[in-house]
């Protein structure tokens, strides 16, 4: 899938989306969504821009740390976030996604996959068609596997050392303490994270 830019300002309550995992049961996305908010601040405020931006927070405002929903709903939120980011970003963004889901009704923790996507969008070098972000999500009845890779941004010292990765690790320890693996690999060209969840009951 290739996302092209198409042609609100939330107050402080927008910026309080995503409290730290132990701070409260309800969360939105602020601490981790500073970059998205900054993009919105700099973007010309068309009616579409305002509606799309506001709708993202409407879709997520009632989610809590312990919220569960279908993996198909999680995918829809990821796609919306990517399209919103691409619309707000001043440069064309290139993202390829591959979803291979055995059971769309499989339950997952809400927005658990988002930090890896945010990390790639924010910290990767994604403006070249030949080097898109690649997002691969697959599931069976027993396992979920998410792979996210991006072209390395050479201005960054370490793409694995940031709030996105730390926040994800905290959530994995909370929800899947002994049922997850997180593999992080980086070389001079590619940064890649693989998350594997054991979802057997």
mmCIF file of C-alpha atoms in Angstrom:
data_model
loop_
_atom_site.group_PDB
_atom_site.id
_atom_site.type_symbol
_atom_site.label_atom_id
_atom_site.label_comp_id
_atom_site.label_asym_id
_atom_site.label_seq_id
_atom_site.Cartn_x
_atom_site.Cartn_y
_atom_site.Cartn_z
ATOM 1 C CA UNK A 1 0.000 0.000 0.000
ATOM 2 C CA UNK A 2 1.295 3.451 -0.906
ATOM 3 C CA UNK A 3 0.038 6.446 0.983
ATOM 4 C CA UNK A 4 -0.008 9.827 -0.740
ATOM 5 C CA UNK A 5 -0.638 13.192 0.814
ATOM 6 C CA UNK A 6 -4.150 14.396 0.168
ATOM 7 C CA UNK A 7 -5.377 17.721 -0.175
ATOM 8 C CA UNK A 8 -7.676 20.383 15.514
ATOM 9 C CA UNK A 9 -6.343 22.148 16.860
ATOM 10 C CA UNK A 10 -6.933 20.203 19.995
ATOM 11 C CA UNK A 11 -6.163 22.035 23.173
ATOM 12 C CA UNK A 12 -4.163 20.677 26.064
ATOM 13 C CA UNK A 13 -6.554 17.756 26.402
ATOM 14 C CA UNK A 14 -5.314 16.528 22.994
ATOM 15 C CA UNK A 15 -1.791 16.719 24.245
ATOM 16 C CA UNK A 16 -2.705 14.519 27.147
ATOM 17 C CA UNK A 17 -3.397 11.543 24.920
ATOM 18 C CA UNK A 18 -1.220 8.622 26.074
ATOM 19 C CA UNK A 19 -0.318 9.028 29.659
ATOM 20 C CA UNK A 20 2.480 6.814 30.948
ATOM 21 C CA UNK A 21 1.293 3.248 31.427
ATOM 22 C CA UNK A 22 1.176 3.460 35.206
ATOM 23 C CA UNK A 23 -0.277 6.928 35.440
ATOM 24 C CA UNK A 24 -3.917 6.188 34.733
ATOM 25 C CA UNK A 25 -6.134 3.603 33.159
ATOM 26 C CA UNK A 26 -7.412 5.966 30.510
ATOM 27 C CA UNK A 27 -5.056 7.340 27.936
ATOM 28 C CA UNK A 28 -4.977 9.150 24.668
ATOM 29 C CA UNK A 29 -1.923 9.984 22.694
ATOM 30 C CA UNK A 30 -0.094 13.130 23.787
ATOM 31 C CA UNK A 31 3.286 12.147 25.076
ATOM 32 C CA UNK A 32 3.938 9.935 22.083
ATOM 33 C CA UNK A 33 2.062 12.061 19.593
ATOM 34 C CA UNK A 34 4.001 15.292 19.861
ATOM 35 C CA UNK A 35 5.211 14.961 16.278
ATOM 36 C CA UNK A 36 1.693 14.507 14.890
ATOM 37 C CA UNK A 37 0.483 17.518 16.850
ATOM 38 C CA UNK A 38 3.396 19.569 15.566
ATOM 39 C CA UNK A 39 2.594 18.601 11.978
ATOM 40 C CA UNK A 40 -0.985 19.711 12.505
ATOM 41 C CA UNK A 41 0.136 23.033 13.981
ATOM 42 C CA UNK A 42 2.182 23.772 10.861
ATOM 43 C CA UNK A 43 -0.396 22.543 8.340
ATOM 44 C CA UNK A 44 -2.856 24.848 6.632
ATOM 45 C CA UNK A 45 -6.138 24.315 8.446
ATOM 46 C CA UNK A 46 -8.554 23.179 5.770
ATOM 47 C CA UNK A 47 -11.910 21.680 6.694
ATOM 48 C CA UNK A 48 -10.656 18.225 5.725
ATOM 49 C CA UNK A 49 -7.516 18.596 7.803
ATOM 50 C CA UNK A 50 -9.469 19.629 10.885
ATOM 51 C CA UNK A 51 -12.049 16.875 10.461
ATOM 52 C CA UNK A 52 -9.480 14.138 9.882
ATOM 53 C CA UNK A 53 -7.330 15.262 12.784
ATOM 54 C CA UNK A 54 -10.248 15.596 15.198
ATOM 55 C CA UNK A 55 -11.677 12.261 14.106
ATOM 56 C CA UNK A 56 -8.479 10.477 15.128
ATOM 57 C CA UNK A 57 -8.938 11.602 18.715
ATOM 58 C CA UNK A 58 -12.638 10.784 18.638
ATOM 59 C CA UNK A 59 -11.767 7.237 17.602
ATOM 60 C CA UNK A 60 -9.276 6.777 20.419
ATOM 61 C CA UNK A 61 -10.536 8.943 23.284
ATOM 62 C CA UNK A 62 -12.524 6.149 24.953
ATOM 63 C CA UNK A 63 -9.750 3.584 24.785
ATOM 64 C CA UNK A 64 -7.973 2.690 28.009
ATOM 65 C CA UNK A 65 -4.859 0.795 28.946
ATOM 66 C CA UNK A 66 -6.882 -2.395 29.257
ATOM 67 C CA UNK A 67 -9.166 -1.903 26.254
ATOM 68 C CA UNK A 68 -9.410 -4.864 23.914
ATOM 69 C CA UNK A 69 -10.768 -4.916 20.390
ATOM 70 C CA UNK A 70 -10.659 -7.005 17.220
ATOM 71 C CA UNK A 71 -7.401 -7.075 15.324
ATOM 72 C CA UNK A 72 -9.351 -5.809 12.316
ATOM 73 C CA UNK A 73 -10.178 -2.663 14.324
ATOM 74 C CA UNK A 74 -6.526 -2.268 15.276
ATOM 75 C CA UNK A 75 -5.565 -2.451 11.610
ATOM 76 C CA UNK A 76 -8.169 0.175 10.712
ATOM 77 C CA UNK A 77 -6.719 2.550 13.322
ATOM 78 C CA UNK A 78 -3.176 1.966 12.047
ATOM 79 C CA UNK A 79 -4.257 2.720 8.487
ATOM 80 C CA UNK A 80 -6.060 5.863 9.602
ATOM 81 C CA UNK A 81 -3.034 7.087 11.536
ATOM 82 C CA UNK A 82 -0.714 6.500 8.583
ATOM 83 C CA UNK A 83 -3.031 8.298 6.189
ATOM 84 C CA UNK A 84 -3.408 11.208 8.630
ATOM 85 C CA UNK A 85 0.354 11.482 9.078
ATOM 86 C CA UNK A 86 0.860 11.401 5.320
ATOM 87 C CA UNK A 87 -1.746 14.109 4.796
ATOM 88 C CA UNK A 88 -0.147 16.390 7.388
ATOM 89 C CA UNK A 89 3.482 15.798 6.478
ATOM 90 C CA UNK A 90 5.036 18.379 4.129
ATOM 91 C CA UNK A 91 6.904 15.663 2.219
ATOM 92 C CA UNK A 92 5.451 12.662 0.442
ATOM 93 C CA UNK A 93 5.545 9.570 2.616
ATOM 94 C CA UNK A 94 6.004 6.027 1.332
ATOM 95 C CA UNK A 95 4.552 3.131 3.287
ATOM 96 C CA UNK A 96 3.865 -0.465 2.260
ATOM 97 C CA UNK A 97 1.647 -2.674 4.367
ATOM 98 C CA UNK A 98 0.965 -6.397 4.264
ATOM 99 C CA UNK A 99 -1.753 -7.838 6.493
ATOM 100 C CA UNK A 100 -2.234 -11.608 6.647
ATOM 101 C CA UNK A 101 -4.781 -12.229 9.373
ATOM 102 C CA UNK A 102 -6.224 -15.685 9.953
ATOM 103 C CA UNK A 103 -9.044 -14.499 12.206
ATOM 104 C CA UNK A 104 -10.144 -10.824 11.994
ATOM 105 C CA UNK A 105 -12.051 -11.216 15.272
ATOM 106 C CA UNK A 106 -8.911 -12.069 17.264
ATOM 107 C CA UNK A 107 -8.753 -9.787 20.305
ATOM 108 C CA UNK A 108 -5.751 -7.516 20.906
ATOM 109 C CA UNK A 109 -4.929 -4.691 23.288
ATOM 110 C CA UNK A 110 -5.949 -1.386 21.755
ATOM 111 C CA UNK A 111 -3.193 0.549 19.963
ATOM 112 C CA UNK A 112 -0.526 -1.909 21.056
ATOM 113 C CA UNK A 113 0.958 -1.860 17.549
ATOM 114 C CA UNK A 114 0.959 1.907 17.152
ATOM 115 C CA UNK A 115 4.302 2.844 18.800
ATOM 116 C CA UNK A 116 6.316 0.842 16.262
ATOM 117 C CA UNK A 117 4.518 2.583 13.412
ATOM 118 C CA UNK A 118 4.981 5.982 15.076
ATOM 119 C CA UNK A 119 8.681 5.269 15.545
ATOM 120 C CA UNK A 120 9.119 4.468 11.853
ATOM 121 C CA UNK A 121 7.107 7.472 10.668
ATOM 122 C CA UNK A 122 8.820 9.914 13.021
ATOM 123 C CA UNK A 123 12.386 8.662 12.958
ATOM 124 C CA UNK A 124 12.758 6.885 9.618
ATOM 125 C CA UNK A 125 13.749 8.371 6.286
ATOM 126 C CA UNK A 126 10.556 7.701 4.342
ATOM 127 C CA UNK A 127 10.473 10.146 1.454
ATOM 128 C CA UNK A 128 12.063 7.909 -1.188
ATOM 129 C CA UNK A 129 9.831 5.472 -3.116
ATOM 130 C CA UNK A 130 12.611 2.902 -3.214
ATOM 131 C CA UNK A 131 12.899 2.930 0.584
ATOM 132 C CA UNK A 132 9.368 2.816 2.022
ATOM 133 C CA UNK A 133 8.382 1.905 5.528
ATOM 134 C CA UNK A 134 7.336 -1.738 5.473
ATOM 135 C CA UNK A 135 4.688 -2.977 7.868
ATOM 136 C CA UNK A 136 3.881 -6.681 7.935
ATOM 137 C CA UNK A 137 1.280 -8.042 10.304
ATOM 138 C CA UNK A 138 0.340 -11.705 10.426
ATOM 139 C CA UNK A 139 -1.604 -13.844 12.858
ATOM 140 C CA UNK A 140 -2.648 -17.386 13.587
ATOM 141 C CA UNK A 141 -4.898 -18.614 16.364
ATOM 142 C CA UNK A 142 -1.840 -18.794 18.626
ATOM 143 C CA UNK A 143 0.483 -15.995 17.541
ATOM 144 C CA UNK A 144 0.639 -12.420 16.291
ATOM 145 C CA UNK A 145 3.718 -11.174 14.488
ATOM 146 C CA UNK A 146 4.349 -7.534 13.598
ATOM 147 C CA UNK A 147 7.368 -6.437 11.572
ATOM 148 C CA UNK A 148 8.118 -2.765 10.977
ATOM 149 C CA UNK A 149 11.180 -1.577 9.063
ATOM 150 C CA UNK A 150 12.367 1.749 7.715
ATOM 151 C CA UNK A 151 15.326 3.281 5.956
ATOM 152 C CA UNK A 152 17.805 4.541 8.530
ATOM 153 C CA UNK A 153 17.900 8.235 9.315
ATOM 154 C CA UNK A 154 21.626 8.846 9.620
ATOM 155 C CA UNK A 155 21.070 11.960 11.704
ATOM 156 C CA UNK A 156 19.824 9.753 14.549
ATOM 157 C CA UNK A 157 22.259 8.033 16.844
ATOM 158 C CA UNK A 158 19.930 5.224 17.896
ATOM 159 C CA UNK A 159 16.348 4.726 16.698
ATOM 160 C CA UNK A 160 15.746 2.075 19.355
ATOM 161 C CA UNK A 161 16.308 4.460 22.250
ATOM 162 C CA UNK A 162 13.211 6.643 22.455
ATOM 163 C CA UNK A 163 9.806 7.007 24.090
ATOM 164 C CA UNK A 164 8.023 4.923 21.450
ATOM 165 C CA UNK A 165 10.123 1.826 22.085
ATOM 166 C CA UNK A 166 10.181 2.349 25.842
ATOM 167 C CA UNK A 167 6.410 2.784 25.976
ATOM 168 C CA UNK A 168 5.859 -0.371 23.924
ATOM 169 C CA UNK A 169 8.197 -2.365 26.154
ATOM 170 C CA UNK A 170 6.279 -1.182 29.221
ATOM 171 C CA UNK A 171 2.979 -2.271 27.713
ATOM 172 C CA UNK A 172 4.359 -5.643 26.654
ATOM 173 C CA UNK A 173 5.654 -6.276 30.160
ATOM 174 C CA UNK A 174 2.262 -5.325 31.547
ATOM 175 C CA UNK A 175 0.019 -7.258 29.138
ATOM 176 C CA UNK A 176 2.293 -10.098 27.976
ATOM 177 C CA UNK A 177 4.954 -10.466 30.686
ATOM 178 C CA UNK A 178 6.088 -13.925 29.609
ATOM 179 C CA UNK A 179 4.385 -14.149 26.236
ATOM 180 C CA UNK A 180 6.248 -11.759 23.978
ATOM 181 C CA UNK A 181 9.476 -11.321 22.083
ATOM 182 C CA UNK A 182 10.791 -8.028 20.751
ATOM 183 C CA UNK A 183 13.715 -8.138 18.343
ATOM 184 C CA UNK A 184 15.435 -4.923 17.275
ATOM 185 C CA UNK A 185 17.994 -4.902 14.472
ATOM 186 C CA UNK A 186 19.786 -2.054 12.767
ATOM 187 C CA UNK A 187 22.532 -1.645 10.200
ATOM 188 C CA UNK A 188 23.778 1.211 8.054
ATOM 189 C CA UNK A 189 20.689 1.065 5.828
ATOM 190 C CA UNK A 190 17.763 -0.516 7.686
ATOM 191 C CA UNK A 191 16.123 -0.329 11.100
ATOM 192 C CA UNK A 192 13.751 -3.206 11.845
ATOM 193 C CA UNK A 193 11.662 -4.313 14.802
ATOM 194 C CA UNK A 194 9.877 -7.664 15.074
ATOM 195 C CA UNK A 195 7.283 -8.182 17.795
ATOM 196 C CA UNK A 196 5.870 -11.649 18.448
ATOM 197 C CA UNK A 197 2.970 -12.235 20.820
ATOM 198 C CA UNK A 198 1.749 -15.543 22.173
ATOM 199 C CA UNK A 199 -2.042 -15.155 22.263
ATOM 200 C CA UNK A 200 -2.984 -18.663 23.324
ATOM 201 C CA UNK A 201 -5.511 -18.755 26.156
#
